[in-house]
Amino acid sequence: MTTATMTVTMMTTERRVGLTVQNRLTLAVAALSVLTLSVVGVILYTVESSNVSSRITASMTQEIGEMRSFSENGIDPQTGRPFTSVDEILSNFLAQNRPDEDEALFAFLTDGRVLYQGEPEGLLGGASAFEDAVAKVAEDGGEIHLTVGDVEYEGFVLPITGTEVGNADTQTAPTDSQTQTKGLGEVAGGAQATNGLGAFVVVHNVSASQGDLVQIMQIYVVVALAAALLISGISSLLVRRLLSPVTELRRTAQSISGGDLSSRLAAKGHDDIAELGHTFNDMLDRLEAAFEAQRRFLDDVGHELRTPLTILGGHLETMNAEDVDDVEETRTMLLDETDRMGRLVEELLLLARARRPDFVRFAEVDLSGVVSDSLAKAKGLGDREWGLDVPESLNFRGDRQRLTQALLQLAANAVEHTEDGQRIVFGAGEDSESVHIWVRDEGTGVPDEIAEDIFDRFCRGSTDGAGFGLGLSIITAIAEAHGGTVALDQTSIGAQFRMILPKGQK
């Protein structure tokens, strides 16, 4: 027993895995949470980035539209006088407008100066790349994209020509010194003169606008990681609680491996895990009953075989080999005992086969015919008054051979407990759910003290017979294989054993 226990323990140790079901489920939930939050973050960043681009485009479009309307009108809204030069249009528009956040307005004057309105853009104002980009589209206008010092900019250039300026014959053109630049910044150095062509440029700092979004996404990443950790921790606790019956099941199974079948799971609730616990407990009940029955069976078999073996050994030891009569008597007795042991083994094998699914083979049979045929065969068992009580026809789905075997066994028991001339009746009937087969005799009956145990293995109705007490166990096995039972009916005279078999067997 010690060696077997050690072997089971070693095998259990070898089967251990690195990750438990709880760990795998927790990791799966964590991975799913991170994946979900990542997908949400990517979608959020994509949508918000598109919104930022849309706002930038809308803001620049608005500024360009206002500048175009301002120049096409050609009238100074403050003085009511027409503009007399491109520079006056540009400088007045910049003086009267305030750009949005992260936006700057530039006016490229005809004399080469560059004015701006908005927050000082040190990187952009002194960059030759900016002036080159504007110069490329100054005549026709259009969008510009450039990066200065890791800062991304987007802009739009609107050329301003002399066609927007009012009639010079009726208005006095201001000199360069009259161009309004109050409140405007001027880029140091300026640009080259443009021969009467000015340009209005609106520039947006894309990096600054995207900076708020980047900051929000950084906060989102921190919050998402914290949420994933929180979800993983909560899921770990929930999984541990939900799988606690499984853990207990494993421990109980390990204790069973050590030979203890008395442990049971504390199944609580009405979910699938609780149902698993109830099912496992039912299985343990059946296993415990089977092991107990096996133990009793082996004890009984050992006891039954010990007697004939002792008889065989004793007679062989005391036999006088020189006495021919003694040898013949011993031989006859030994053959009789070996026959008895052979019958015992056959009956035990039959009971063992009763657990197999092919022990019975179902087919449509006429139960009245089965009982009548069995009665005809049973008449050779003894000189009795045989009787039959069956309907004309009684169809049933069962195994004809096994049913005949059970009836003949009941007949043998009845013959053993009756005398010549006493009555033995075979009968059959049915009710709404079952069919009934019985054998009734007028013999000595079954003593009350053994009536409850009469169907147990090796339980004999009397000590006079030569049987082993397995006949009723075989009959019970046949009835149970058909889904039914065997009962001992109450009678005033003799005994009646009834097989109750349910209808509708497949």
XYZ file of C-alpha atoms in Angstrom:
506
model
C 0.000 0.000 0.000
C 2.876 2.364 0.811
C 4.521 1.733 -2.554
C 1.280 2.399 -4.435
C 0.729 5.646 -2.548
C 4.258 6.822 -3.335
C 3.749 5.993 -7.004
C 0.520 7.998 -7.155
C 2.235 10.964 -5.486
C 5.120 10.871 -7.955
C 2.762 10.692 -10.937
C 0.766 13.632 -9.590
C 3.956 15.673 -9.225
C 5.009 14.917 -12.801
C 1.648 16.104 -14.136
C 1.923 19.563 -12.586
C 1.946 22.428 -15.047
C 3.499 25.878 -14.838
C 0.287 27.869 -15.099
C -2.974 27.071 -13.370
C -6.385 27.644 -14.918
C -6.753 30.700 -12.688
C -3.491 32.165 -14.006
C -4.406 31.452 -17.607
C -7.848 33.013 -17.250
C -6.398 36.064 -15.488
C -3.771 36.502 -18.205
C -6.442 36.090 -20.872
C -8.636 38.752 -19.258
C -5.634 41.062 -18.861
C -4.582 40.579 -22.486
C -8.142 41.112 -23.699
C -8.452 44.264 -21.565
C -5.168 45.682 -22.880
C -6.140 44.826 -26.457
C -9.579 46.412 -26.072
C -8.217 49.559 -24.445
C -5.505 49.776 -27.106
C -8.050 49.532 -29.916
C -10.185 52.174 -28.193
C -7.102 54.394 -27.811
C -6.165 54.049 -31.489
C -9.724 54.845 -32.558
C -9.868 57.788 -30.152
C -6.546 59.165 -31.399
C -7.564 58.725 -35.049
C -10.909 60.446 -34.561
C -9.520 63.305 -32.483
C -6.578 63.791 -34.847
C -9.033 64.052 -37.720
C -11.064 66.558 -35.720
C -7.956 68.653 -35.062
C -7.109 68.647 -38.774
C -10.685 69.638 -39.582
C -10.563 72.531 -37.095
C -7.240 73.734 -38.514
C -8.593 73.629 -42.057
C -11.809 75.389 -41.019
C -9.891 78.121 -39.178
C -7.557 78.818 -42.119
C -10.478 78.725 -44.559
C -12.277 81.304 -42.449
C -9.268 83.635 -42.377
C -8.732 83.326 -46.123
C -12.430 83.973 -46.763
C -12.405 87.066 -44.580
C -9.265 88.363 -46.277
C -10.720 87.742 -49.730
C -13.930 89.614 -48.843
C -11.914 92.422 -47.255
C -9.722 92.939 -50.302
C -12.546 92.599 -52.815
C -14.590 95.214 -50.965
C -11.672 97.664 -51.184
C -13.139 100.007 -48.542
C -11.554 100.681 -45.198
C -14.367 99.922 -42.697
C -12.946 102.419 -40.190
C -12.597 105.448 -42.512
C -15.012 104.528 -45.279
C -12.354 105.396 -47.848
C -11.115 103.051 -50.571
C -7.727 101.440 -50.152
C -5.049 102.954 -52.331
C -2.408 100.196 -52.198
C -1.899 96.476 -51.648
C 0.200 97.181 -48.579
C -2.618 99.247 -47.085
C -5.066 96.370 -47.579
C -2.744 93.851 -45.975
C -1.661 96.020 -43.047
C -5.221 97.142 -42.269
C -6.565 93.566 -42.335
C -3.839 92.363 -39.977
C -4.435 95.290 -37.671
C -8.178 94.562 -37.455
C -8.024 90.751 -37.014
C -6.828 88.473 -34.271
C -5.786 84.951 -35.200
C -6.969 81.842 -33.354
C -4.824 79.926 -30.901
C -1.700 78.347 -32.444
C -2.294 80.451 -35.541
C -0.406 83.398 -37.059
C -1.270 85.827 -39.872
C 1.459 87.129 -42.155
C 1.401 89.961 -44.700
C 4.098 89.976 -47.356
C 4.145 93.638 -48.485
C 5.182 94.845 -51.914
C 8.282 96.529 -50.548
C 9.626 93.258 -49.125
C 8.607 93.747 -45.527
C 6.807 90.938 -43.711
C 4.262 91.839 -41.031
C 2.561 89.340 -38.718
C -0.297 89.222 -36.261
C -0.439 86.685 -33.432
C 1.988 85.080 -31.000
C 5.609 85.636 -32.009
C 6.778 82.685 -34.100
C 10.533 82.865 -33.607
C 11.255 79.642 -35.437
C 8.941 80.424 -38.340
C 9.563 84.161 -38.691
C 13.273 83.893 -39.279
C 13.188 80.735 -41.357
C 14.153 80.966 -44.976
C 12.185 77.790 -45.631
C 9.010 79.653 -44.764
C 9.772 82.528 -47.133
C 10.779 80.095 -49.882
C 7.547 78.138 -49.464
C 5.485 81.323 -49.699
C 7.442 82.555 -52.718
C 6.687 79.325 -54.622
C 2.904 79.861 -54.480
C 2.778 83.649 -54.103
C 1.499 84.295 -57.606
C -1.229 81.631 -57.738
C -1.787 80.960 -54.054
C -2.262 77.580 -52.418
C -1.400 75.432 -49.438
C 2.020 75.150 -47.893
C 3.449 72.475 -45.583
C 6.783 72.752 -43.854
C 8.658 71.618 -40.788
C 10.976 73.978 -38.945
C 12.964 72.710 -35.993
C 10.782 69.593 -35.468
C 7.672 71.812 -35.511
C 5.106 71.070 -38.205
C 3.219 73.906 -39.872
C 0.373 74.133 -42.323
C -0.612 77.307 -44.141
C -2.396 78.920 -47.037
C -1.156 81.737 -49.267
C -3.601 84.235 -50.828
C -2.029 86.606 -53.396
C -3.184 90.238 -53.234
C -2.807 92.261 -56.465
C -3.511 95.874 -57.404
C -6.934 95.058 -58.815
C -8.418 95.358 -55.355
C -7.129 98.929 -54.909
C -9.514 101.871 -55.443
C -9.268 104.535 -58.221
C -5.965 106.323 -57.850
C -7.295 109.383 -59.770
C -9.804 110.185 -57.068
C -7.797 109.117 -54.040
C -4.409 110.152 -52.805
C -2.081 107.195 -52.577
C -0.267 107.040 -49.246
C 3.459 106.765 -49.191
C 5.243 103.855 -47.614
C 5.438 105.777 -44.420
C 1.640 106.048 -44.377
C 1.096 102.275 -44.401
C -0.597 101.341 -41.112
C 1.606 99.002 -39.100
C 0.528 99.945 -35.596
C 0.052 96.848 -33.423
C 1.666 94.577 -35.974
C 4.960 92.704 -35.714
C 7.529 92.870 -38.444
C 9.821 90.034 -39.354
C 13.449 91.088 -39.156
C 15.121 91.237 -42.547
C 11.909 90.914 -44.534
C 11.781 89.558 -48.044
C 12.585 90.793 -51.479
C 10.291 93.343 -53.156
C 7.512 91.718 -55.161
C 6.891 94.369 -57.800
C 3.407 95.305 -56.642
C 2.307 91.762 -55.629
C 1.483 91.180 -51.964
C 0.468 88.034 -50.211
C -1.639 87.172 -47.221
C -0.512 84.041 -45.404
C -2.283 82.210 -42.577
C -0.108 79.658 -40.804
C -1.167 77.130 -38.165
C 1.159 75.384 -35.746
C 0.011 71.776 -36.218
C 2.439 70.414 -33.605
C 1.041 72.748 -30.943
C -2.544 71.829 -31.797
C -1.650 68.142 -31.749
C 0.206 68.628 -28.463
C -3.011 68.778 -26.463
C -4.151 65.560 -28.100
C -0.805 63.897 -27.373
C -1.078 64.960 -23.729
C -4.610 63.554 -23.553
C -3.436 60.273 -25.083
C -0.580 60.050 -22.588
C -3.080 60.442 -19.773
C -5.295 57.845 -21.471
C -2.410 55.357 -21.617
C -1.752 55.769 -17.881
C -5.444 55.444 -17.031
C -5.828 52.460 -19.404
C -2.887 50.619 -17.814
C -4.305 51.300 -14.349
C -7.713 50.068 -15.517
C -6.156 46.919 -17.010
C -4.362 46.192 -13.732
C -7.564 46.794 -11.778
C -9.568 44.559 -14.122
C -6.893 41.856 -13.898
C -6.893 41.989 -10.095
C -10.683 41.834 -9.855
C -10.870 39.039 -12.448
C -8.227 37.078 -10.532
C -10.289 37.286 -7.347
C -13.498 36.341 -9.178
C -11.833 33.448 -11.008
C -10.345 32.168 -7.757
C -13.768 32.274 -6.149
C -15.510 30.648 -9.118
C -12.881 27.929 -9.484
C -12.652 27.137 -5.780
C -14.993 24.123 -6.260
C -12.677 22.898 -9.036
C -9.687 23.251 -6.710
C -11.562 21.349 -4.026
C -12.498 18.751 -6.640
C -8.819 18.270 -7.497
C -7.879 17.887 -3.847
C -10.727 15.442 -3.309
C -9.637 13.447 -6.379
C -6.084 13.340 -4.995
C -7.377 12.058 -1.668
C -9.330 9.399 -3.568
C -6.104 8.347 -5.260
C -4.839 7.633 -1.769
C -7.771 5.301 -1.109
C -10.152 7.646 0.759
C -13.625 7.561 -0.821
C -15.451 9.328 2.020
C -14.588 12.906 1.002
C -17.300 15.005 -0.639
C -17.454 18.452 -2.222
C -19.358 21.261 -0.521
C -21.458 22.188 -3.586
C -23.197 25.542 -3.156
C -25.377 27.537 -5.520
C -27.200 26.557 -8.681
C -24.688 27.321 -11.435
C -22.660 24.981 -13.656
C -19.823 24.694 -11.127
C -22.267 23.700 -8.390
C -23.841 21.163 -10.742
C -20.365 19.781 -11.416
C -19.891 19.364 -7.669
C -23.212 17.521 -7.306
C -22.325 15.266 -10.239
C -18.896 14.549 -8.769
C -20.446 13.703 -5.381
C -22.908 11.350 -7.094
C -19.992 9.686 -8.854
C -18.190 9.303 -5.525
C -21.298 7.729 -4.032
C -21.401 5.201 -6.855
C -17.665 4.551 -6.606
C -17.814 4.072 -2.865
C -20.764 1.706 -3.217
C -18.996 -0.181 -6.020
C -15.762 -0.528 -4.046
C -17.668 -1.646 -0.975
C -19.619 -4.173 -3.027
C -16.393 -5.358 -4.623
C -14.783 -5.770 -1.229
C -17.729 -7.779 0.064
C -17.799 -9.757 -3.174
C -14.126 -10.685 -2.902
C -14.559 -11.591 0.747
C -17.538 -13.808 -0.104
C -15.768 -15.399 -3.064
C -12.730 -16.084 -0.897
C -14.944 -17.671 1.694
C -16.868 -19.781 -0.826
C -13.739 -21.032 -2.572
C -11.857 -21.630 0.639
C -14.264 -24.391 1.701
C -13.996 -26.599 -1.410
C -10.266 -26.008 -1.604
C -9.926 -27.051 2.042
C -12.000 -30.141 1.307
C -9.837 -30.991 -1.688
C -6.617 -30.549 0.232
C -7.846 -32.471 3.264
C -8.996 -35.507 1.288
C -5.825 -35.576 -0.788
C -3.719 -35.528 2.363
C -5.710 -38.346 4.045
C -6.203 -40.476 0.947
C -4.585 -43.914 1.041
C -2.995 -44.319 -2.367
C -2.797 -48.103 -1.926
C -6.520 -48.424 -1.158
C -8.339 -48.585 -4.506
C -11.737 -47.918 -2.920
C -10.417 -44.898 -1.037
C -8.817 -43.493 -4.201
C -12.034 -43.940 -6.189
C -14.131 -42.352 -3.432
C -11.728 -39.415 -3.183
C -11.706 -39.041 -6.975
C -15.508 -38.937 -7.127
C -15.645 -36.366 -4.329
C -12.934 -34.198 -5.953
C -14.713 -34.214 -9.287
C -17.915 -33.146 -7.555
C -16.145 -30.266 -5.795
C -14.413 -29.120 -8.987
C -17.806 -29.158 -10.720
C -19.198 -26.989 -7.942
C -16.255 -24.557 -8.240
C -16.742 -24.530 -12.029
C -20.403 -23.593 -11.581
C -19.382 -20.918 -9.069
C -16.887 -19.425 -11.502
C -19.458 -19.452 -14.318
C -22.010 -17.666 -12.170
C -19.429 -15.098 -11.053
C -18.422 -14.494 -14.674
C -22.067 -14.023 -15.575
C -22.477 -11.416 -12.831
C -19.307 -9.686 -13.999
C -20.605 -9.544 -17.583
C -23.853 -8.014 -16.352
C -22.058 -4.659 -16.148
C -21.201 -4.717 -19.833
C -23.423 -2.793 -22.291
C -23.831 -5.878 -24.519
C -25.070 -8.089 -21.683
C -28.602 -7.800 -23.108
C -29.600 -7.411 -26.739
C -32.964 -5.750 -27.127
C -35.479 -6.947 -29.700
C -39.275 -7.209 -30.018
C -40.439 -10.390 -28.262
C -43.775 -11.972 -27.398
C -43.510 -12.136 -23.637
C -46.374 -14.622 -23.374
C -44.476 -16.935 -25.715
C -41.255 -16.493 -23.737
C -42.995 -17.450 -20.484
C -44.741 -20.448 -22.113
C -41.502 -21.735 -23.639
C -39.671 -21.272 -20.334
C -42.370 -23.265 -18.555
C -41.984 -26.104 -21.041
C -38.241 -26.213 -20.385
C -38.690 -25.967 -16.597
C -40.872 -29.087 -16.433
C -37.739 -31.186 -16.667
C -36.455 -29.741 -13.370
C -38.836 -31.760 -11.197
C -42.164 -33.539 -10.789
C -44.340 -30.558 -9.887
C -47.798 -29.326 -10.785
C -46.870 -26.672 -13.332
C -49.274 -23.820 -14.144
C -49.389 -20.906 -16.640
C -51.096 -17.505 -16.222
C -50.356 -15.248 -19.215
C -52.416 -13.197 -21.686
C -52.758 -14.383 -25.279
C -50.219 -11.851 -26.497
C -47.909 -9.485 -24.670
C -45.351 -7.644 -26.782
C -42.236 -6.343 -25.108
C -38.803 -5.121 -26.142
C -36.138 -7.152 -24.361
C -33.584 -9.970 -24.565
C -35.391 -13.288 -25.057
C -32.456 -15.443 -23.932
C -31.775 -13.464 -20.750
C -35.455 -13.430 -19.794
C -35.632 -17.188 -20.324
C -32.491 -17.594 -18.209
C -34.072 -15.597 -15.383
C -37.320 -17.580 -15.494
C -35.465 -20.894 -15.430
C -33.409 -19.709 -12.468
C -36.605 -18.760 -10.625
C -38.039 -22.163 -11.534
C -34.933 -23.919 -10.184
C -35.267 -22.029 -6.907
C -38.965 -22.934 -6.727
C -38.234 -26.629 -7.374
C -35.526 -26.582 -4.698
C -37.986 -25.291 -2.077
C -41.011 -27.422 -3.015
C -41.840 -31.115 -2.936
C -43.203 -33.441 -5.564
C -46.743 -32.573 -6.576
C -46.702 -29.017 -5.219
C -47.823 -26.258 -7.572
C -45.495 -23.835 -9.417
C -47.072 -21.152 -11.641
C -45.438 -19.017 -14.351
C -47.255 -15.749 -15.044
C -47.020 -12.456 -16.930
C -49.017 -9.230 -17.093
C -48.719 -5.515 -17.650
C -49.819 -2.098 -16.419
C -49.559 1.342 -18.002
C -45.794 1.635 -17.470
C -44.349 -1.849 -16.924
C -44.630 -5.530 -17.697
C -44.540 -8.120 -14.924
C -43.153 -11.659 -14.981
C -43.455 -13.873 -11.953
C -42.954 -17.405 -10.652
C -45.103 -18.490 -7.720
C -44.766 -21.684 -5.701
C -46.448 -23.368 -2.730
C -43.227 -24.353 -0.974
C -41.646 -23.369 2.317
C -41.408 -19.673 1.390
C -38.747 -17.195 2.453
C -38.052 -16.739 6.193
C -38.790 -13.213 7.429
C -35.316 -12.792 8.871
C -33.649 -13.075 5.462
C -36.406 -11.527 3.292
C -34.604 -8.166 3.079
C -31.243 -9.740 2.207
C -32.480 -12.490 -0.092
C -31.228 -10.678 -3.228
C -27.690 -10.198 -1.874
C -24.938 -12.360 -3.285
C -24.288 -15.647 -1.476
C -27.484 -15.275 0.549
C -29.266 -18.653 0.612
C -32.919 -19.254 1.356
C -31.906 -22.413 3.215
C -28.823 -24.419 4.036
C -30.129 -27.609 2.487
C -29.493 -26.753 -1.192
C -26.310 -27.132 -3.133
C -26.386 -23.635 -4.642
C -24.112 -20.722 -3.863
C -26.753 -18.067 -3.248
C -26.073 -16.336 -6.577
C -29.278 -17.237 -8.429
C -31.348 -14.230 -7.318
C -28.315 -11.973 -7.848
C -28.193 -13.151 -11.475
C -31.943 -12.566 -11.861
C -31.547 -9.074 -10.374
C -28.702 -8.316 -12.792
C -30.879 -9.366 -15.762
C -33.781 -7.223 -14.528
C -31.540 -4.207 -13.947
C -30.020 -4.624 -17.415
C -33.590 -4.187 -18.721
C -34.018 -1.110 -16.500
C -36.223 -2.929 -14.021
C -36.182 -4.567 -10.596
C -37.039 -7.834 -8.836
C -39.456 -7.982 -5.909
C -40.540 -10.603 -3.375
C -44.326 -10.424 -3.141
C -46.222 -11.055 0.066
C -48.081 -14.380 -0.119
C -49.906 -16.516 2.424
C -48.375 -19.737 1.085
C -44.965 -20.257 -0.516
C -43.187 -17.417 -2.316
C -43.641 -15.307 -5.424
C -40.753 -13.512 -7.147
C -41.735 -10.804 -9.627
C -39.623 -9.107 -12.318
C -40.888 -5.569 -13.014
C -39.588 -4.311 -16.392
C -40.375 -0.840 -17.802
C -41.822 -0.480 -21.264
C -40.175 1.557 -23.991
C -36.649 0.153 -23.839
C -34.499 1.010 -26.844
